[in-house]
Amino acid sequence: MLAMNYRGPYRVRVAHKPHPEILHPQDAIVRVTRSCICGSDLHLYHGLVPDTRVGSTFGHEFVGIVEEIGPDVTKIKVGDQVLVPFNIACGECVFCKQELYGNCHESNAQATAVGAIFGYSHTAGGYDGGQAEYARVPYANVGPTVIPADMDPDDAVLLTDVVPTGYQAAEMAGIQTGDTVVIFGAGPVGIMAAKCAWLFGAGRVIVIDHVEYRLEFVRNYAQCEAYNFESLEDPVLFIKKTTGWLGADVCIDAVGGDAAGNAMQTLTGRKLLLQAGSATALHWAINAVKKGGIVSVVGVYGPTDNLVPIGNMMNKGLTMRGNQTSVKRLLPRLIEHVQAGRLSPKDIITHRVPLEEAADAYHIFSAKLDNCIKTVLIPSPAKF
Ligand SMILES: NC(=O)c1ccc[n+]([C@@H]2O[C@H](COP(=O)([O-])OP(=O)(O)OC[C@H]3O[C@@H](n4cnc5c(N)ncnc54)[C@H](O)[C@@H]3O)[C@@H](O)[C@H]2O)c1
Ligand SMILES: [Zn+2]
Ligand SMILES: [Zn+2]
């Protein structure tokens, strides 16, 4: 089969790979009909994630048709159209039982922080992902969810990560009615967090980025304010000033370790790899939130040390929450939001590309070219 293939930082190609096989009675094989490229894939693409092995296939956002199931799979059957949450979760461990599907203790038994994620390096379990014609889906009674008959597969593929992550970002921020919510990052996750912040009762939503077309997009898509940090002398000062010098009620980091905007962070976090990614957006979030406020972190950082202003966090009495999203926990209510028309995820898709052109697609998404917000890769046997 054809599959995206990692060759090293900034180098991917599409190559033939053996067709995945059922390795465990609870496995399923899914014929992929759509997969997305995520901002999380960019951390891998940029070589920021430890133990990203040459030859691995990325892709944790995919939908497809069940092609084959192991003897213990009862919840889905051959021929079902399924969306596959990005977390690989056993459904049985102490963390899955608390619906912390992003922290499963079984699927990635070598790690103490993150559970397993499709196509996300050996630090996240070493499972191949769905930027391919087929994918092996472990614990197939837990994650894969049959796509409702009336749902567009383009909406469904965004329910595997982006929509739940934007939603969980807003949920973890504990937004109260009327709150001023500041979101760093106008990528797909920040855009969806802005949209979802209103669902939680926000009174004002402000998005900060430095890519003009994305700021323009989020202004329209989420009816919010959006500012370019390069045209602000100091984004933290700007937020204080616009909130009567108190600071935002909540700040959301939807950027993670690839953040721009601070030369020292960029040098130590992205170039020299002396810390687990650049913590610029996290700095701004901690410093721009009001005393006693909440910082919600969905932007991805590596598990080792980062230079963050922990003293400010402590002395301001902040609450900080972060996690990989627990997709399965949120799916029922998000499917409802999509079906009711309160969320229209597919509107953020700007690029639809044959799987064979994945290398170009990565470059375009990484370099923020061609007004790219979200890219869907489509294997040639699937229809556009
Ligand atoms: N927690 C989870 O479960 C989860 C799930 C999906 C994605 N993520 C993470 O969320 C983050 C965003 O994902 P995405 O797909 O939107 O990525 P993306 O790369 O498309 O978007 C990131 C945006 O941040 C902007 N940016 C860079 N530096 C900034 C700064 N200092 N301040 C404000 N904006 C800045 C970039 O210009 C870009 O538009 C990534 O770190 C990704 O790994 C987390
Ligand atoms: Zn993702
Ligand atoms: Zn588990």
GROMACS .gro file of C-alpha atoms and ligand atoms in nm:
model
  430
    1MET     CA    1   0.000   0.000   0.000
    2LEU     CA    2   0.100   0.364  -0.030
    3ALA     CA    3   0.188   0.546   0.290
    4MET     CA    4   0.350   0.868   0.400
    5ASN     CA    5   0.702   0.790   0.507
    6TYR     CA    6   0.922   1.002   0.738
    7ARG     CA    7   1.282   1.037   0.616
    8GLY     CA    8   1.416   1.295   0.862
    9PRO     CA    9   1.346   1.658   0.956
   10TYR     CA   10   1.164   1.844   0.677
   11ARG     CA   11   1.174   1.532   0.459
   12VAL     CA   12   0.877   1.311   0.396
   13ARG     CA   13   0.775   1.106   0.096
   14VAL     CA   14   0.508   0.863  -0.007
   15ALA     CA   15   0.630   0.508  -0.055
   16HIS     CA   16   0.507   0.150  -0.065
   17LYS     CA   17   0.476  -0.031   0.266
   18PRO     CA   18   0.340  -0.374   0.358
   19HIS     CA   19  -0.037  -0.382   0.405
   20PRO     CA   20  -0.106  -0.374   0.781
   21GLU     CA   21  -0.225  -0.697   0.940
   22ILE     CA   22  -0.438  -0.794   1.236
   23LEU     CA   23  -0.184  -0.855   1.515
   24HIS     CA   24  -0.423  -0.886   1.807
   25PRO     CA   25  -0.780  -1.017   1.840
   26GLN     CA   26  -0.904  -0.661   1.915
   27ASP     CA   27  -0.742  -0.503   1.606
   28ALA     CA   28  -0.923  -0.371   1.302
   29ILE     CA   29  -0.785  -0.274   0.963
   30VAL     CA   30  -0.935   0.045   0.825
   31ARG     CA   31  -0.919   0.151   0.460
   32VAL     CA   32  -0.850   0.520   0.492
   33THR     CA   33  -1.069   0.757   0.293
   34ARG     CA   34  -0.941   1.083   0.442
   35SER     CA   35  -0.659   1.185   0.673
   36CYS     CA   36  -0.548   1.529   0.785
   37ILE     CA   37  -0.215   1.693   0.850
   38CYS     CA   38  -0.211   1.846   1.199
   39GLY     CA   39  -0.002   2.113   1.369
   40SER     CA   40   0.114   1.825   1.588
   41ASP     CA   41   0.257   1.657   1.277
   42LEU     CA   42   0.465   1.971   1.224
   43HIS     CA   43   0.649   1.911   1.553
   44LEU     CA   44   0.744   1.568   1.413
   45TYR     CA   45   0.822   1.711   1.068
   46HIS     CA   46   1.049   1.975   1.224
   47GLY     CA   47   1.239   1.706   1.416
   48LEU     CA   48   1.129   1.828   1.760
   49VAL     CA   49   0.983   1.502   1.890
   50PRO     CA   50   1.227   1.247   2.035
   51ASP     CA   51   1.243   0.900   1.880
   52THR     CA   52   1.067   0.986   1.556
   53ARG     CA   53   1.198   0.700   1.346
   54VAL     CA   54   1.280   0.705   0.979
   55GLY     CA   55   1.025   0.495   0.793
   56SER     CA   56   0.736   0.571   1.026
   57THR     CA   57   0.399   0.688   0.894
   58PHE     CA   58   0.232   0.989   1.056
   59GLY     CA   59  -0.137   1.064   1.066
   60HIS     CA   60  -0.358   1.063   1.375
   61GLU     CA   61  -0.665   1.223   1.218
   62PHE     CA   62  -0.839   0.980   0.984
   63VAL     CA   63  -1.166   0.826   0.880
   64GLY     CA   64  -1.227   0.520   0.666
   65ILE     CA   65  -1.409   0.197   0.605
   66VAL     CA   66  -1.357  -0.109   0.823
   67GLU     CA   67  -1.190  -0.367   0.601
   68GLU     CA   68  -1.115  -0.647   0.847
   69ILE     CA   69  -1.168  -0.713   1.217
   70GLY     CA   70  -1.004  -0.939   1.472
   71PRO     CA   71  -1.210  -1.214   1.641
   72ASP     CA   72  -1.273  -1.007   1.958
   73VAL     CA   73  -1.403  -0.695   1.784
   74THR     CA   74  -1.776  -0.658   1.847
   75LYS     CA   75  -1.850  -0.283   1.837
   76ILE     CA   76  -1.778  -0.226   1.468
   77LYS     CA   77  -1.816  -0.450   1.164
   78VAL     CA   78  -1.665  -0.483   0.819
   79GLY     CA   79  -1.802  -0.212   0.592
   80ASP     CA   80  -1.873   0.042   0.868
   81GLN     CA   81  -1.761   0.399   0.801
   82VAL     CA   82  -1.571   0.502   1.110
   83LEU     CA   83  -1.392   0.802   1.252
   84VAL     CA   84  -1.088   0.707   1.455
   85PRO     CA   85  -0.994   0.924   1.757
   86PHE     CA   86  -0.627   1.017   1.762
   87ASN     CA   87  -0.575   0.855   2.103
   88ILE     CA   88  -0.515   0.482   2.114
   89ALA     CA   89  -0.679   0.374   2.438
   90CYS     CA   90  -0.747   0.036   2.597
   91GLY     CA   91  -1.076   0.139   2.762
   92GLU     CA   92  -0.994  -0.072   3.067
   93CYS     CA   93  -0.707   0.083   3.263
   94VAL     CA   94  -0.745   0.313   3.562
   95PHE     CA   95  -0.706   0.623   3.343
   96CYS     CA   96  -0.940   0.511   3.065
   97LYS     CA   97  -1.197   0.435   3.335
   98GLN     CA   98  -1.179   0.807   3.428
   99GLU     CA   99  -1.227   0.892   3.059
  100LEU     CA  100  -0.868   1.014   3.039
  101TYR     CA  101  -0.831   0.840   2.703
  102GLY     CA  102  -0.529   1.055   2.619
  103ASN     CA  103  -0.346   0.907   2.916
  104CYS     CA  104  -0.411   0.536   2.868
  105HIS     CA  105  -0.168   0.332   3.076
  106GLU     CA  106  -0.174   0.023   2.855
  107SER     CA  107  -0.145   0.135   2.493
  108ASN     CA  108   0.189   0.309   2.555
  109ALA     CA  109   0.320   0.114   2.849
  110GLN     CA  110   0.677   0.247   2.820
  111ALA     CA  111   0.570   0.606   2.889
  112THR     CA  112   0.460   0.771   3.210
  113ALA     CA  113   0.296   1.085   3.069
  114VAL     CA  114   0.120   1.045   2.738
  115GLY     CA  115  -0.088   0.753   2.617
  116ALA     CA  116  -0.047   0.622   2.264
  117ILE     CA  117  -0.121   0.831   1.955
  118PHE     CA  118  -0.141   0.708   1.597
  119GLY     CA  119   0.167   0.801   1.393
  120TYR     CA  120   0.330   1.004   1.665
  121SER     CA  121   0.683   0.865   1.721
  122HIS     CA  122   0.789   0.588   1.952
  123THR     CA  123   0.748   0.818   2.251
  124ALA     CA  124   0.374   0.792   2.180
  125GLY     CA  125   0.381   0.417   2.132
  126GLY     CA  126   0.534   0.373   1.785
  127TYR     CA  127   0.207   0.296   1.607
  128ASP     CA  128   0.189   0.378   1.236
  129GLY     CA  129  -0.068   0.643   1.147
  130GLY     CA  130  -0.338   0.697   0.891
  131GLN     CA  131  -0.166   0.906   0.623
  132ALA     CA  132  -0.179   0.587   0.422
  133GLU     CA  133  -0.417   0.371   0.226
  134TYR     CA  134  -0.476   0.144   0.528
  135ALA     CA  135  -0.417   0.160   0.901
  136ARG     CA  136  -0.416  -0.092   1.180
  137VAL     CA  137  -0.645   0.025   1.461
  138PRO     CA  138  -0.574  -0.142   1.797
  139TYR     CA  139  -0.843  -0.171   2.070
  140ALA     CA  140  -1.105  -0.140   1.799
  141ASN     CA  141  -1.393  -0.178   2.047
  142VAL     CA  142  -1.288   0.146   2.215
  143GLY     CA  143  -1.189   0.425   1.975
  144PRO     CA  144  -1.346   0.386   1.631
  145THR     CA  145  -1.692   0.538   1.614
  146VAL     CA  146  -1.943   0.479   1.336
  147ILE     CA  147  -1.999   0.804   1.143
  148PRO     CA  148  -2.367   0.904   1.155
  149ALA     CA  149  -2.529   0.849   0.816
  150ASP     CA  150  -2.610   1.219   0.772
  151MET     CA  151  -2.260   1.341   0.852
  152ASP     CA  152  -2.018   1.468   0.587
  153PRO     CA  153  -1.689   1.272   0.611
  154ASP     CA  154  -1.507   1.608   0.602
  155ASP     CA  155  -1.680   1.701   0.927
  156ALA     CA  156  -1.613   1.354   1.065
  157VAL     CA  157  -1.239   1.366   1.004
  158LEU     CA  158  -1.215   1.687   1.205
  159LEU     CA  159  -1.391   1.517   1.495
  160THR     CA  160  -1.089   1.288   1.537
  161ASP     CA  161  -0.884   1.573   1.687
  162VAL     CA  162  -0.930   1.940   1.595
  163VAL     CA  163  -1.288   1.989   1.714
  164PRO     CA  164  -1.248   1.799   2.042
  165THR     CA  165  -0.914   1.970   2.106
  166GLY     CA  166  -1.054   2.320   2.053
  167TYR     CA  167  -1.349   2.225   2.271
  168GLN     CA  168  -1.136   2.074   2.547
  169ALA     CA  169  -0.911   2.382   2.541
  170ALA     CA  170  -1.216   2.593   2.619
  171GLU     CA  171  -1.349   2.342   2.871
  172MET     CA  172  -1.018   2.319   3.062
  173ALA     CA  173  -1.012   2.700   3.071
  174GLY     CA  174  -1.320   2.691   3.295
  175ILE     CA  175  -1.482   2.978   3.104
  176GLN     CA  176  -1.752   3.161   3.302
  177THR     CA  177  -2.029   3.368   3.145
  178GLY     CA  178  -1.892   3.697   3.019
  179ASP     CA  179  -1.524   3.602   3.049
  180THR     CA  180  -1.255   3.754   2.830
  181VAL     CA  181  -1.078   3.464   2.664
  182VAL     CA  182  -0.741   3.509   2.494
  183ILE     CA  183  -0.623   3.235   2.259
  184PHE     CA  184  -0.268   3.218   2.136
  185GLY     CA  185  -0.250   3.052   1.793
  186ALA     CA  186  -0.486   3.084   1.497
  187GLY     CA  187  -0.418   2.740   1.354
  188PRO     CA  188  -0.702   2.490   1.327
  189VAL     CA  189  -0.692   2.425   1.702
  190GLY     CA  190  -0.693   2.792   1.803
  191ILE     CA  191  -0.968   2.864   1.550
  192MET     CA  192  -1.183   2.586   1.694
  193ALA     CA  193  -1.105   2.694   2.052
  194ALA     CA  194  -1.226   3.045   1.963
  195LYS     CA  195  -1.546   2.906   1.821
  196CYS     CA  196  -1.602   2.680   2.123
  197ALA     CA  197  -1.523   2.956   2.375
  198TRP     CA  198  -1.857   3.115   2.280
  199LEU     CA  199  -2.036   2.786   2.351
  200PHE     CA  200  -1.909   2.810   2.709
  201GLY     CA  201  -2.043   3.166   2.748
  202ALA     CA  202  -1.738   3.383   2.677
  203GLY     CA  203  -1.812   3.755   2.660
  204ARG     CA  204  -1.508   3.848   2.455
  205VAL     CA  205  -1.273   3.630   2.247
  206ILE     CA  206  -0.933   3.754   2.135
  207VAL     CA  207  -0.695   3.552   1.915
  208ILE     CA  208  -0.324   3.628   1.877
  209ASP     CA  209  -0.105   3.501   1.589
  210HIS     CA  210   0.130   3.654   1.333
  211VAL     CA  211   0.000   3.498   1.012
  212GLU     CA  212  -0.234   3.756   0.861
  213TYR     CA  213  -0.451   3.523   0.653
  214ARG     CA  214  -0.518   3.309   0.960
  215LEU     CA  215  -0.614   3.614   1.167
  216GLU     CA  216  -0.852   3.717   0.891
  217PHE     CA  217  -0.995   3.366   0.879
  218VAL     CA  218  -1.059   3.337   1.251
  219ARG     CA  219  -1.219   3.683   1.265
  220ASN     CA  220  -1.479   3.563   1.016
  221TYR     CA  221  -1.515   3.201   1.125
  222ALA     CA  222  -1.538   3.262   1.499
  223GLN     CA  223  -1.664   3.622   1.506
  224CYS     CA  224  -1.381   3.726   1.737
  225GLU     CA  225  -1.110   3.988   1.761
  226ALA     CA  226  -0.773   3.887   1.620
  227TYR     CA  227  -0.437   4.064   1.642
  228ASN     CA  228  -0.094   4.021   1.489
  229PHE     CA  229   0.166   4.004   1.766
  230GLU     CA  230   0.430   4.143   1.531
  231SER     CA  231   0.240   4.468   1.510
  232LEU     CA  232   0.200   4.487   1.887
  233GLU     CA  233   0.491   4.622   2.083
  234ASP     CA  234   0.430   4.364   2.354
  235PRO     CA  235   0.133   4.123   2.335
  236VAL     CA  236   0.115   4.089   2.715
  237LEU     CA  237   0.099   4.464   2.764
  238PHE     CA  238  -0.162   4.489   2.490
  239ILE     CA  239  -0.388   4.234   2.662
  240LYS     CA  240  -0.349   4.404   2.999
  241LYS     CA  241  -0.434   4.739   2.847
  242THR     CA  242  -0.743   4.610   2.669
  243THR     CA  243  -0.872   4.443   2.989
  244GLY     CA  244  -0.854   4.749   3.214
  245TRP     CA  245  -0.504   4.643   3.326
  246LEU     CA  246  -0.638   4.331   3.499
  247GLY     CA  247  -0.546   4.068   3.241
  248ALA     CA  248  -0.762   3.813   3.061
  249ASP     CA  249  -0.988   3.587   3.265
  250VAL     CA  250  -0.845   3.287   3.084
  251CYS     CA  251  -0.565   3.228   2.835
  252ILE     CA  252  -0.537   2.932   2.603
  253ASP     CA  253  -0.207   2.816   2.454
  254ALA     CA  254  -0.291   2.666   2.114
  255VAL     CA  255   0.062   2.701   1.979
  256GLY     CA  256   0.298   2.464   2.158
  257GLY     CA  257   0.669   2.411   2.108
  258ASP     CA  258   0.694   2.555   1.757
  259ALA     CA  259   0.614   2.907   1.881
  260ALA     CA  260   0.772   3.212   1.722
  261GLY     CA  261   0.803   3.559   1.873
  262ASN     CA  262   1.099   3.538   2.112
  263ALA     CA  263   1.455   3.497   1.981
  264MET     CA  264   1.592   3.334   2.297
  265GLN     CA  265   1.309   3.080   2.318
  266THR     CA  266   1.338   3.005   1.946
  267LEU     CA  267   1.713   2.952   1.971
  268THR     CA  268   1.707   2.730   2.280
  269GLY     CA  269   1.379   2.553   2.208
  270ARG     CA  270   1.372   2.503   1.832
  271LYS     CA  271   1.728   2.538   1.705
  272LEU     CA  272   1.959   2.408   1.979
  273LEU     CA  273   1.694   2.180   2.133
  274LEU     CA  274   1.812   2.269   2.484
  275GLN     CA  275   1.450   2.272   2.598
  276ALA     CA  276   1.145   2.078   2.481
  277GLY     CA  277   1.025   2.341   2.233
  278SER     CA  278   0.994   2.718   2.245
  279ALA     CA  279   0.769   2.827   2.534
  280THR     CA  280   0.690   3.176   2.401
  281ALA     CA  281   0.312   3.140   2.382
  282LEU     CA  282   0.306   2.980   2.727
  283HIS     CA  283   0.503   3.276   2.868
  284TRP     CA  284   0.256   3.516   2.716
  285ALA     CA  285  -0.040   3.315   2.845
  286ILE     CA  286   0.090   3.307   3.203
  287ASN     CA  287   0.181   3.673   3.198
  288ALA     CA  288  -0.134   3.799   3.023
  289VAL     CA  289  -0.391   3.619   3.239
  290LYS     CA  290  -0.532   3.797   3.545
  291LYS     CA  291  -0.435   3.703   3.900
  292GLY     CA  292  -0.629   3.392   3.998
  293GLY     CA  293  -0.699   3.318   3.632
  294ILE     CA  294  -0.677   2.994   3.438
  295VAL     CA  295  -0.427   2.895   3.171
  296SER     CA  296  -0.532   2.608   2.947
  297VAL     CA  297  -0.254   2.442   2.749
  298VAL     CA  298  -0.333   2.226   2.448
  299GLY     CA  299  -0.024   2.330   2.250
  300VAL     CA  300   0.214   2.036   2.256
  301TYR     CA  301   0.546   2.043   2.439
  302GLY     CA  302   0.791   1.759   2.497
  303PRO     CA  303   0.788   1.593   2.836
  304THR     CA  304   1.129   1.727   2.945
  305ASP     CA  305   1.216   2.073   3.079
  306ASN     CA  306   1.099   2.407   2.947
  307LEU     CA  307   1.186   2.761   3.049
  308VAL     CA  308   0.849   2.878   3.179
  309PRO     CA  309   0.778   3.160   3.429
  310ILE     CA  310   0.673   2.928   3.708
  311GLY     CA  311   0.728   3.203   3.967
  312ASN     CA  312   0.462   3.417   3.800
  313MET     CA  313   0.229   3.121   3.786
  314MET     CA  314   0.275   3.065   4.159
  315ASN     CA  315   0.267   3.427   4.274
  316LYS     CA  316  -0.040   3.512   4.063
  317GLY     CA  317  -0.233   3.217   4.203
  318LEU     CA  318  -0.301   3.069   3.860
  319THR     CA  319  -0.462   2.742   3.775
  320MET     CA  320  -0.294   2.565   3.487
  321ARG     CA  321  -0.450   2.273   3.305
  322GLY     CA  322  -0.330   2.083   3.005
  323ASN     CA  323  -0.365   1.748   2.836
  324GLN     CA  324  -0.388   1.556   2.518
  325THR     CA  325  -0.753   1.566   2.431
  326SER     CA  326  -0.978   1.286   2.542
  327VAL     CA  327  -1.154   1.253   2.207
  328LYS     CA  328  -1.386   0.964   2.289
  329ARG     CA  329  -1.520   1.139   2.600
  330LEU     CA  330  -1.625   1.441   2.397
  331LEU     CA  331  -1.756   1.276   2.079
  332PRO     CA  332  -2.123   1.235   2.175
  333ARG     CA  333  -2.176   1.605   2.254
  334LEU     CA  334  -1.962   1.725   1.962
  335ILE     CA  335  -2.145   1.506   1.711
  336GLU     CA  336  -2.459   1.672   1.841
  337HIS     CA  337  -2.312   2.022   1.798
  338VAL     CA  338  -2.218   1.940   1.438
  339GLN     CA  339  -2.555   1.785   1.357
  340ALA     CA  340  -2.734   2.086   1.506
  341GLY     CA  341  -2.522   2.319   1.291
  342ARG     CA  342  -2.361   2.494   1.589
  343LEU     CA  343  -2.021   2.382   1.464
  344SER     CA  344  -1.922   2.345   1.100
  345PRO     CA  345  -1.576   2.192   1.112
  346LYS     CA  346  -1.534   2.128   0.740
  347ASP     CA  347  -1.531   2.502   0.671
  348ILE     CA  348  -1.169   2.514   0.793
  349ILE     CA  349  -1.050   2.272   0.522
  350THR     CA  350  -0.861   2.474   0.262
  351HIS     CA  351  -0.665   2.200   0.084
  352ARG     CA  352  -0.767   1.861  -0.052
  353VAL     CA  353  -0.467   1.675  -0.183
  354PRO     CA  354  -0.401   1.324  -0.318
  355LEU     CA  355  -0.201   1.118  -0.066
  356GLU     CA  356   0.075   1.090  -0.327
  357GLU     CA  357   0.138   1.464  -0.289
  358ALA     CA  358   0.190   1.452   0.088
  359ALA     CA  359   0.545   1.593   0.068
  360ASP     CA  360   0.424   1.914  -0.098
  361ALA     CA  361   0.128   1.930   0.136
  362TYR     CA  362   0.358   1.916   0.441
  363HIS     CA  363   0.574   2.193   0.301
  364ILE     CA  364   0.275   2.417   0.227
  365PHE     CA  365   0.119   2.364   0.571
  366SER     CA  366   0.450   2.406   0.755
  367ALA     CA  367   0.551   2.722   0.569
  368LYS     CA  368   0.196   2.866   0.593
  369LEU     CA  369   0.176   2.913   0.216
  370ASP     CA  370  -0.125   2.942  -0.010
  371ASN     CA  371  -0.359   3.054   0.273
  372CYS     CA  372  -0.345   2.701   0.413
  373ILE     CA  373  -0.546   2.632   0.727
  374LYS     CA  374  -0.619   2.259   0.713
  375THR     CA  375  -0.518   1.993   0.463
  376VAL     CA  376  -0.693   1.666   0.391
  377LEU     CA  377  -0.500   1.387   0.220
  378ILE     CA  378  -0.705   1.152   0.009
  379PRO     CA  379  -0.576   0.812  -0.104
  380SER     CA  380  -0.647   0.761  -0.473
  381PRO     CA  381  -0.889   0.467  -0.434
  382ALA     CA  382  -1.110   0.693  -0.216
  383LYS     CA  383  -1.331   0.954  -0.379
  384PHE     CA  384  -1.260   1.327  -0.347
  385LIG     N1  385  -0.356   1.864   2.322
  385LIG     C1  386  -0.397   1.799   2.215
  385LIG     O1  387  -0.463   1.698   2.225
  385LIG     C2  388  -0.365   1.853   2.081
  385LIG     C3  389  -0.434   1.807   1.968
  385LIG     C4  390  -0.408   1.866   1.844
  385LIG     C5  391  -0.311   1.965   1.834
  385LIG     N2  392  -0.244   2.002   1.945
  385LIG     C6  393  -0.141   2.107   1.941
  385LIG     O2  394  -0.205   2.232   1.928
  385LIG     C7  395  -0.113   2.323   1.868
  385LIG     C8  396  -0.182   2.392   1.751
  385LIG     O3  397  -0.218   2.298   1.650
  385LIG     P1  398  -0.261   2.350   1.506
  385LIG     O4  399  -0.297   2.232   1.425
  385LIG     O5  400  -0.356   2.461   1.518
  385LIG     O6  401  -0.116   2.403   1.457
  385LIG     P2  402  -0.067   2.514   1.353
  385LIG     O7  403   0.080   2.495   1.344
  385LIG     O8  404  -0.147   2.509   1.228
  385LIG     O9  405  -0.100   2.652   1.425
  385LIG     C9  406  -0.018   2.712   1.522
  385LIG    C10  407  -0.032   2.863   1.505
  385LIG    O10  408   0.041   2.929   1.609
  385LIG    C11  409   0.097   3.048   1.555
  385LIG     N3  410   0.202   3.099   1.643
  385LIG    C12  411   0.335   3.074   1.642
  385LIG     N4  412   0.393   3.137   1.745
  385LIG    C13  413   0.296   3.203   1.813
  385LIG    C14  414   0.294   3.285   1.929
  385LIG     N5  415   0.406   3.310   1.998
  385LIG     N6  416   0.175   3.338   1.969
  385LIG    C15  417   0.060   3.314   1.900
  385LIG     N7  418   0.056   3.235   1.789
  385LIG    C16  419   0.173   3.180   1.747
  385LIG    C17  420   0.142   3.003   1.417
  385LIG    O11  421   0.161   3.114   1.330
  385LIG    C18  422   0.025   2.913   1.372
  385LIG    O12  423  -0.074   2.982   1.300
  385LIG    C19  424   0.008   2.239   1.828
  385LIG    O13  425   0.106   2.248   1.929
  385LIG    C20  426  -0.046   2.099   1.825
  385LIG    O14  427   0.054   2.004   1.848
  385LIG    C21  428  -0.270   1.949   2.066
  386ZN      ZN  429  -0.397   1.644   1.533
  387ZN      ZN  430  -0.631   0.253   2.902
   0.00000   0.00000   0.00000
